[in-house]
mmCIF file of C-alpha atoms in Angstrom:
data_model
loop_
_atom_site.group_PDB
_atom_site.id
_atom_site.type_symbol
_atom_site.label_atom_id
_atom_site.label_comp_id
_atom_site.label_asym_id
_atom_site.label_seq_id
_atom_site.Cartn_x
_atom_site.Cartn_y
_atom_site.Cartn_z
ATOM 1 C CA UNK A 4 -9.392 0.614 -4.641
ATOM 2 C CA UNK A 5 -6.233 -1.390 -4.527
ATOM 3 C CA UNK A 6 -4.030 -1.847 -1.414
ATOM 4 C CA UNK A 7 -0.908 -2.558 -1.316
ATOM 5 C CA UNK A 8 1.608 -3.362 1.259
ATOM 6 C CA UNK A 9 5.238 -3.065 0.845
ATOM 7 C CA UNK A 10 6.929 -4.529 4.158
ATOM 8 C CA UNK A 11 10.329 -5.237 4.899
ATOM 9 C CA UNK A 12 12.584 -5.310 8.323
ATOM 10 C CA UNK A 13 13.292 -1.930 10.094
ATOM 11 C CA UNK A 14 10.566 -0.042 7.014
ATOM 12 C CA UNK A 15 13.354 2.665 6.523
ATOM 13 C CA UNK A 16 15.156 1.235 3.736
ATOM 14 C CA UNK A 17 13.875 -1.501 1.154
ATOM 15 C CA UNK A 18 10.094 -0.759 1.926
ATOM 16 C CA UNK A 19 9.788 3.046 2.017
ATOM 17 C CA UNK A 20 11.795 2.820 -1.301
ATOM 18 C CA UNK A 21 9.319 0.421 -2.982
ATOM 19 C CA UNK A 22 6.334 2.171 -2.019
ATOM 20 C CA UNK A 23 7.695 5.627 -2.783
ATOM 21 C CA UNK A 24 9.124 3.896 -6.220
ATOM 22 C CA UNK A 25 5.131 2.275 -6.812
ATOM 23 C CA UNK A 26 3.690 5.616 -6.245
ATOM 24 C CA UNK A 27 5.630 7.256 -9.005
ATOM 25 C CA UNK A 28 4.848 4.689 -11.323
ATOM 26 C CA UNK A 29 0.637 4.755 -10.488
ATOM 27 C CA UNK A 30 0.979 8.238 -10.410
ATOM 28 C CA UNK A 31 2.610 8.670 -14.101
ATOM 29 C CA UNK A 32 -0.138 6.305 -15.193
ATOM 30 C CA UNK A 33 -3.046 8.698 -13.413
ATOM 31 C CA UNK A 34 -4.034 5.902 -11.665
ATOM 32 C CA UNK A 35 -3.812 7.396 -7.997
ATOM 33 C CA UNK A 36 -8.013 6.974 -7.416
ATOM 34 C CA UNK A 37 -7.261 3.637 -7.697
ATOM 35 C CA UNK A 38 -4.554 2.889 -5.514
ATOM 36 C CA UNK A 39 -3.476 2.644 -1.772
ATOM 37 C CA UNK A 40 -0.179 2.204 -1.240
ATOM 38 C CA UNK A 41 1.952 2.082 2.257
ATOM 39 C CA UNK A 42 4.422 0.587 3.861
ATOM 40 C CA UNK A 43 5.865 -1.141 7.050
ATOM 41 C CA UNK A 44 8.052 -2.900 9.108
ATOM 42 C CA UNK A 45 8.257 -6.031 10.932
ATOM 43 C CA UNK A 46 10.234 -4.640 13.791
ATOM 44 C CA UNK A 47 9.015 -2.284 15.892
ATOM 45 C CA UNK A 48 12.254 -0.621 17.245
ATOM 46 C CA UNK A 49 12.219 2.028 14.287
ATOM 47 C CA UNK A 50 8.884 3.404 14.691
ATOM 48 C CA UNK A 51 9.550 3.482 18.515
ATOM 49 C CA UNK A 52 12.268 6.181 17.890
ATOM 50 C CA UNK A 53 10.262 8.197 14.617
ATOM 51 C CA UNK A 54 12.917 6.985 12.478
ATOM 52 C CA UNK A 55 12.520 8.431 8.744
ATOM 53 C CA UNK A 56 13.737 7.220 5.345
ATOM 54 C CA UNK A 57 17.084 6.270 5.818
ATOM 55 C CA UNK A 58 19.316 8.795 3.740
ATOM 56 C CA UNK A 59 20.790 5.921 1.431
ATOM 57 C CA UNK A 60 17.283 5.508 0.256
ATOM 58 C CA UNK A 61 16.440 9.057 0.098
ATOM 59 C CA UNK A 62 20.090 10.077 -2.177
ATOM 60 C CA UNK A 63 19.142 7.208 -4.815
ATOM 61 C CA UNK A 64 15.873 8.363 -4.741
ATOM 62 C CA UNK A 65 17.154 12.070 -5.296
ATOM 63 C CA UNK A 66 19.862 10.897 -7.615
ATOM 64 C CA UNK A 67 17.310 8.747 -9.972
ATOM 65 C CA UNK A 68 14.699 11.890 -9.932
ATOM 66 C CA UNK A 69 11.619 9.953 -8.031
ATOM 67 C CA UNK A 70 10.366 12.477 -5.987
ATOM 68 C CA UNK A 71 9.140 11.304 -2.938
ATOM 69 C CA UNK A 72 7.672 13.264 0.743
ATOM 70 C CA UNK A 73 9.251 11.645 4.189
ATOM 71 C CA UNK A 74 7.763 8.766 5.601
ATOM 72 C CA UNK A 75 7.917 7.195 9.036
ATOM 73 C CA UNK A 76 8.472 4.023 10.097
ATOM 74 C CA UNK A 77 5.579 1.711 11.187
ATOM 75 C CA UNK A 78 5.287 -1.910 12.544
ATOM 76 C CA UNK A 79 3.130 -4.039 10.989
ATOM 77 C CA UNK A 80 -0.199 -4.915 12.409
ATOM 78 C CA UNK A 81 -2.207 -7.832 12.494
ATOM 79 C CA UNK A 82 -5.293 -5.959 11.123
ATOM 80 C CA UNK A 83 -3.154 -4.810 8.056
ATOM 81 C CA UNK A 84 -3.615 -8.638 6.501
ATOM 82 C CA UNK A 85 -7.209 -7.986 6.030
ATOM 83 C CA UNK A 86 -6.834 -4.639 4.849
ATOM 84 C CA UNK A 87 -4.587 -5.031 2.067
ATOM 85 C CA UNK A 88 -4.776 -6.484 -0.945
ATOM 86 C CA UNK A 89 -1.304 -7.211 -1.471
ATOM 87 C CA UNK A 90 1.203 -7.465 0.680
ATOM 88 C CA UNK A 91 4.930 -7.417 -0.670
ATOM 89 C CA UNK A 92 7.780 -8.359 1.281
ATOM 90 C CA UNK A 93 11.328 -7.793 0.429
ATOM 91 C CA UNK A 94 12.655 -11.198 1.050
ATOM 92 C CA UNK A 95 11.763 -14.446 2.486
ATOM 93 C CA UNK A 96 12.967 -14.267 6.440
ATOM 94 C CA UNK A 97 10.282 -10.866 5.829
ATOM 95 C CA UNK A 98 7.877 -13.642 4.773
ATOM 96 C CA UNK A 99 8.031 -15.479 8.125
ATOM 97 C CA UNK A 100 8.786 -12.719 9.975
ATOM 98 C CA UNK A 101 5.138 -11.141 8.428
ATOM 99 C CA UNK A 102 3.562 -14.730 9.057
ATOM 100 C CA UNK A 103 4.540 -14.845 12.855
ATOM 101 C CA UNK A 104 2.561 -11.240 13.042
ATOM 102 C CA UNK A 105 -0.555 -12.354 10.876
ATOM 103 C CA UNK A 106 -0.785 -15.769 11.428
ATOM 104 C CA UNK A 107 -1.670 -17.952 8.421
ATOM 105 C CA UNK A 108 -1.664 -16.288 4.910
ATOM 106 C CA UNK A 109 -4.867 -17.611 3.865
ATOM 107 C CA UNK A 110 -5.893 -15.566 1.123
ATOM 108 C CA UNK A 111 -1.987 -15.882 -0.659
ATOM 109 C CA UNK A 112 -1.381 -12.117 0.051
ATOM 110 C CA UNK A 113 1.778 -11.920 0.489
ATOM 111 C CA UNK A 114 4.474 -12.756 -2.170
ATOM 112 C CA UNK A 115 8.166 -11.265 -2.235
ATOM 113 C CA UNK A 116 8.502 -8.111 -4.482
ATOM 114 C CA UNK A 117 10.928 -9.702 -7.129
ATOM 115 C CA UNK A 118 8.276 -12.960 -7.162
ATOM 116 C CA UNK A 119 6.663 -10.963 -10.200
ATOM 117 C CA UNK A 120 9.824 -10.835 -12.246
ATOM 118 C CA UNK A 121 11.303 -13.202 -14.579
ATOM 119 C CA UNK A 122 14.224 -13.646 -11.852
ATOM 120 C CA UNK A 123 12.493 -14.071 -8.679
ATOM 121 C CA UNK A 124 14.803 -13.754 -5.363
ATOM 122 C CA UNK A 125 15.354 -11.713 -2.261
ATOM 123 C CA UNK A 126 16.244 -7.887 -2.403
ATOM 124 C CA UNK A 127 19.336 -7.267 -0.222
ATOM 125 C CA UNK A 128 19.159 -5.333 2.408
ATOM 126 C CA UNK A 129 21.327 -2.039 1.825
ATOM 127 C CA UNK A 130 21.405 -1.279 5.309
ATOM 128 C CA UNK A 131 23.539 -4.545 5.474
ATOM 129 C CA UNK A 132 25.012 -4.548 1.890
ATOM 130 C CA UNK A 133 25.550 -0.573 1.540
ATOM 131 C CA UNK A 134 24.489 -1.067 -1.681
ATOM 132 C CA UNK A 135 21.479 1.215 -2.630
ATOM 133 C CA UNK A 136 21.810 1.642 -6.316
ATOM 134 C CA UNK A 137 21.846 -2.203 -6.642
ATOM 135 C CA UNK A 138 19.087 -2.079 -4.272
ATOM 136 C CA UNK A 139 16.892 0.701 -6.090
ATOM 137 C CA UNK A 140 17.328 -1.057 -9.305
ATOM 138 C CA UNK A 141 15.520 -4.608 -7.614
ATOM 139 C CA UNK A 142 12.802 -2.272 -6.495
ATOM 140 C CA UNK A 143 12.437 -0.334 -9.184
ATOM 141 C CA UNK A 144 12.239 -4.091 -11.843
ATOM 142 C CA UNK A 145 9.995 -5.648 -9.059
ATOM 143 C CA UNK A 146 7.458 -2.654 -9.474
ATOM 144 C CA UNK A 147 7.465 -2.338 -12.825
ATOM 145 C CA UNK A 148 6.139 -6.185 -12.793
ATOM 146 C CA UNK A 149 3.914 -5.522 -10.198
ATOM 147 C CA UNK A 150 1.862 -3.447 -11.690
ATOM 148 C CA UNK A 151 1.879 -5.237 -15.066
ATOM 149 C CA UNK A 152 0.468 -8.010 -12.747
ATOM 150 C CA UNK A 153 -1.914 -5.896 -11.460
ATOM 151 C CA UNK A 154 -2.855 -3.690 -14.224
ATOM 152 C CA UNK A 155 -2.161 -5.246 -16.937
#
């Protein structure tokens, strides 16, 4: 089984998107056995309050036909280092923000999404930018070249 971690700030935006995005793609390829696939936050303020998808992320989901079931945020946990397999962050202050929760990334886990593309760089945030299409279309490139990575 594969794990993999998509993490960003608040986990209502950027990383719900990404892993919602990932499961679509595994799942067109049948590969679901083989994958776990979550995501997280590395604030805790959103999962204090149950906070969903934020409905930015859920229209360009709707409006680009990835069908997709709610998700809540979660913090980040220590324990999730050793757990997963890969662990994708959405930009680099994620990256340090991930590191001061885990500690040392020993085993080079954690990479930022659009590391696997041709044009590696951060994913803006849209709950900063407004921009979700823009936003989608990162995530959606940064998958793809994920799973080539992975798969092959």
């Amino acid at each position: 089984m594969i794990k993999v971690l998509f993490v960003c700030l608040g986990n209502i935006c950027r990383s719900p998107m990404a892993q919602i995005v990932f499961e679509n793609l595994v799942k067109e390829y049948n590969l679901e056995d083989e994958f776990e696939i979550d995501s997280a936050g590395t604030e805790g303020y959103n999962e204090a309050i149950g906070a969903g998808i934020h409905h930015g992320t859920k229209d360009v989901l709707k409006r680009n036909g990835v069908n997709f079931k709610e998700h809540f945020s979660r913090k980040m946990r220590k324990a999730d280092y050793e757990y997963y397999d890969y662990i994708i962050a959405m930009d680099s202050e994620n990256i340090e923000d991930i590191k001061s929760i885990i500690g040392f990334d020993k085993d080079n886990k954690i990479k930022r999404l659009l590391d696997y593309t041709k044009n590696p760089r951060n994913i803006k945030d849209p709950w900063y930018s407004g921009n979700f299409d823009e936003t989608y279309e990162d995530v959606k490139k940064g998958c793809m070249a994920l799973f080539e990575a992975i798969y092959g």
